[in-house]
């Protein structure tokens, strides 16, 4: 009790603070609640103490009071009081306790500690599977979505009961906000206040007395557009929340609402339209989607001709490339490295080429469910037609989409998982690390790590390269810090004080690393850019794990791999 | 206020690489993606915003064929009240004046207080709005980048040189050609388009509109595009290796040749 | 031969650069004749404008009217309809005024109209052969225009090189009496001058785009001077915005603006995908970079390996030289 009061009033951890933009501070309420509990405790102790003293004076059997407990101390203090006073104290303490207790019982739903009760339910009903998203409407199958009048969450009342329960259950501890990268770089988003603002709204708009005045749009009133677009869906908040409060689903639902109202920033409309017409956010021609496998930029190693899967190719493995690796000339290196690794592992694989469309992973997380469904249905069809048994990808976003958002497609693995297995099975060996002076740190991509718990495979692969020095960043594995977000996040920049990637690069430097290894093309873009912005070129570089593996793989007949594809930028 | 927006479907220059077909008489249209002309989309958004402020209806019309219905649906999904496809074999090959003539007859069929067009189509010539206004004898303003309604008249701002703005008062009914950037067009998602998938879109032909067939179509066109070509210019970066001064001269020459000197 | 006129724009008595270009364009239609200038306005400004044209045009039609003090396209149109002889060819600069005036004028004159003309290949009978561009300059076209009942031709600014010809002594002819009644249903109220920094890079045909190679905030002025000389705007890559050397509104790229210029000068830009994603419409791309291996050279049309800090001033001087403006 005392500790809590001291913490609230004396130490005040920074995360308890409520910035003015998010509403009023909760400290008065906290103190009030603590006061009530203090009264309860004192009254209860007084009741026991007076009881015990009375019994003692009347020589009745006496309840043993724990030594040094509050009743024990009180008993010592009132031991000499006359019986009548003790009676009065006893009855008084009883009444005070009862009154306070029932008052508290009634008050609790309005105070900040109500979460203790509601959290029982919200934790019980919490979603267990990571990487997934809630459907637009529970119980409404995709085919019937056209009949749904309004998509997503536009007013408070549109939230599901579970999400409303979340609002009440939040302990206001601020752990989510402490770990939220958007919050850390000064974007206008703090997950905690998504909850708190909604809860405050509910209290204000559904008063106990008087009429409920509700159905005000959330965006523009309690949330801002930028706030909702600021989230990278990295999942750090959900990972940390002791009460399993969900954020990604809520944010995606709010985005669905904005998309439905046509309320989308212009810079996001362009890629969304291009995704609809061309199947990639850059508006590039479909026929050029597979060109990365043919084009060999100067200074890089050729891949053997990568097969195009047409159902007759005989290949059993599909390499799903996705948009950024297909079109971004820097990321195409990841595509080529992946293809060479698959070749070296003797996989019979191919790509879809022009018929592949964006996996739609980010499209879905940006709230454009119908466009996602169109992309998914298209890809599902061509994947099925390709007649493969498994899918491999080097893009964690595609991986997550194929694994969780798609149905009826063959099982999917990230290339890192494939390589790790081959390493464990002793099928591949690596040459000693090229540059012994380098210190490597692995950055966990959100959609490989937190959302899919692939933490050990990439580390195992790195550690199996002889002589490679690896350090861990303080924030790693489930506490990894988002690089800035993938997919459509590349097209929208909320106001921020600094780049997430820059913080991440500094974390790597603090850990003593000079090479950041990641396993996601988006992490690579963001970190490469952040190295420049931070002015750390030459001191820090970034590479994809596939590139590292590709360079060190022991290929049959050649003990020492030729110098492969020099990274074009960043280091 | 009854507002008509004339919109067109064009190959989207931001999502296409325009090249010539094998015969060299047209652009390669096989792999093009089309969308509503950018400026026209701003015009529709502006019309919707005006309607939402003062009431009335927004009609979107396009001259074209079946394929062009697609953009009309998009504009319906955006919130237009109705859409009309103006289509007739007799219209094909019309020049700008022919197009304006067809639209004039369409406008006369209805009653519009305000007619909006986009400033220019990607493959167009910034001409239809002004011609239409002259045929209807309505006042006209081009390059409009803001519209305010003030007691029965409009106060419009035009974009002029150096980013300056020219403010005019204009009587209704009038024709305005809308410049990009006047507003922020709303997003039309897949869902919106699906919802209007079965909305009726009437098609009107030459006889419905009473178009004088001698004034439209290829035969009447006095301006004719005879071919397409790509000016011969080396592909891939041509590295200039002269002295600094020679290089500067060459760059200047190239900028001028590309029509870049203002 | 049909009579050729050039409508000359002036601001406060100072004739627009396009006058000489329209003159040159007219000579491409009829090399043997000389075009007649038409100038509208009022008072001393109009006289000054007319007089300054006498050294290049043989005949200048002066059209004076109170209501024409500000060039309101609707009123100018009415005046021209009354003044122009039947079936004449009128050349107008394809700028914000020409776009406002010409299409409607051609209807009222009953003549043909071609806009944004880049090239004139001459006259064959009644057929005027012209060159235009479509799809933001990605393809060019030849256009034939029937001039039997006259034509209004809008000429792209900068497309025709002014001719060097011996000065002549032209005659100013006052046509004010034929203007007739002018009534406007569109009334000019005022001009609001853009604030410095109010530059919309999406509207420019030429962009001088700078990247980290510009190195310091002070050097941004090198690009600004060039842009000013060219009549272009300055845009930039993201690091330049990050460093607060330029406003966010100038950023080209996936998280910035999408631009569709005709000419794009990439100065000290490496050519990252996110940057190039904002450069659309296949412009003529000129890259200046001191690193011969910079990826930008793989997509540029023309490349120069040089230090932008040295090259930009050189180019600026050349432009000024060409324009006959003494270097500041
Ligand atoms: C999510 C995300 C979104 C992004 N969005 C955008 C965007 O919208 N727009 C954008 O531009 N970038 C964007 N980027 C950044 C992009 O990836 C590149 O980092 C950026 O475009 C590089 O800018 P630059 O070419 O100016 O700098 P650099 O890549 O550092 O290139 C500088 C170039 O200048 C040359 N140079 C140096 N000095 C001189 C000199 N004196 N003379 C001549 N040349 C010289 C160098 O050789 C080098 O090629 C984004 C990145 C991310 C992660
Ligand atoms: S998902 Fe990541 S960015 Fe979004 S609110 Fe949670 S921690 Fe912040
Ligand atoms: S971590 Fe959970 S309980 Fe703590 S403030 Fe965030 S949502 Fe509330």
Tab-separated table of C-alpha atoms and ligand atoms in Angstrom, chain A residues 179-182 189 191 230-237 247-248 251, ligand 2:
chain	number	residue	atom	x	y	z
A	179	UNK	CA	8.166	-0.530	-26.111
A	180	UNK	CA	6.316	1.066	-28.999
A	181	UNK	CA	8.769	2.244	-31.653
A	182	UNK	CA	6.273	4.772	-33.006
A	189	UNK	CA	0.923	7.341	-31.408
A	191	UNK	CA	-0.740	2.424	-27.758
A	230	UNK	CA	1.679	5.657	-37.426
A	231	UNK	CA	1.556	2.049	-36.315
A	232	UNK	CA	3.929	-0.349	-38.051
A	233	UNK	CA	1.999	-3.346	-36.643
A	234	UNK	CA	5.274	-4.489	-35.113
A	235	UNK	CA	3.519	-6.114	-32.176
A	236	UNK	CA	5.883	-4.872	-29.462
A	237	UNK	CA	2.991	-3.466	-27.462
A	247	UNK	CA	-3.649	-3.281	-30.479
A	248	UNK	CA	-2.985	-4.407	-34.032
A	251	UNK	CA	-5.663	-0.256	-35.364
D	2	LIG	S1	2.182	-2.545	-33.108
D	2	LIG	FE1	4.183	-1.562	-32.756
D	2	LIG	S2	3.946	0.484	-33.692
D	2	LIG	FE2	1.871	-0.354	-33.452
D	2	LIG	S3	1.182	0.445	-31.500
D	2	LIG	FE3	2.076	-1.572	-31.093
D	2	LIG	S4	4.202	-1.168	-30.579
D	2	LIG	FE4	3.399	0.692	-31.518
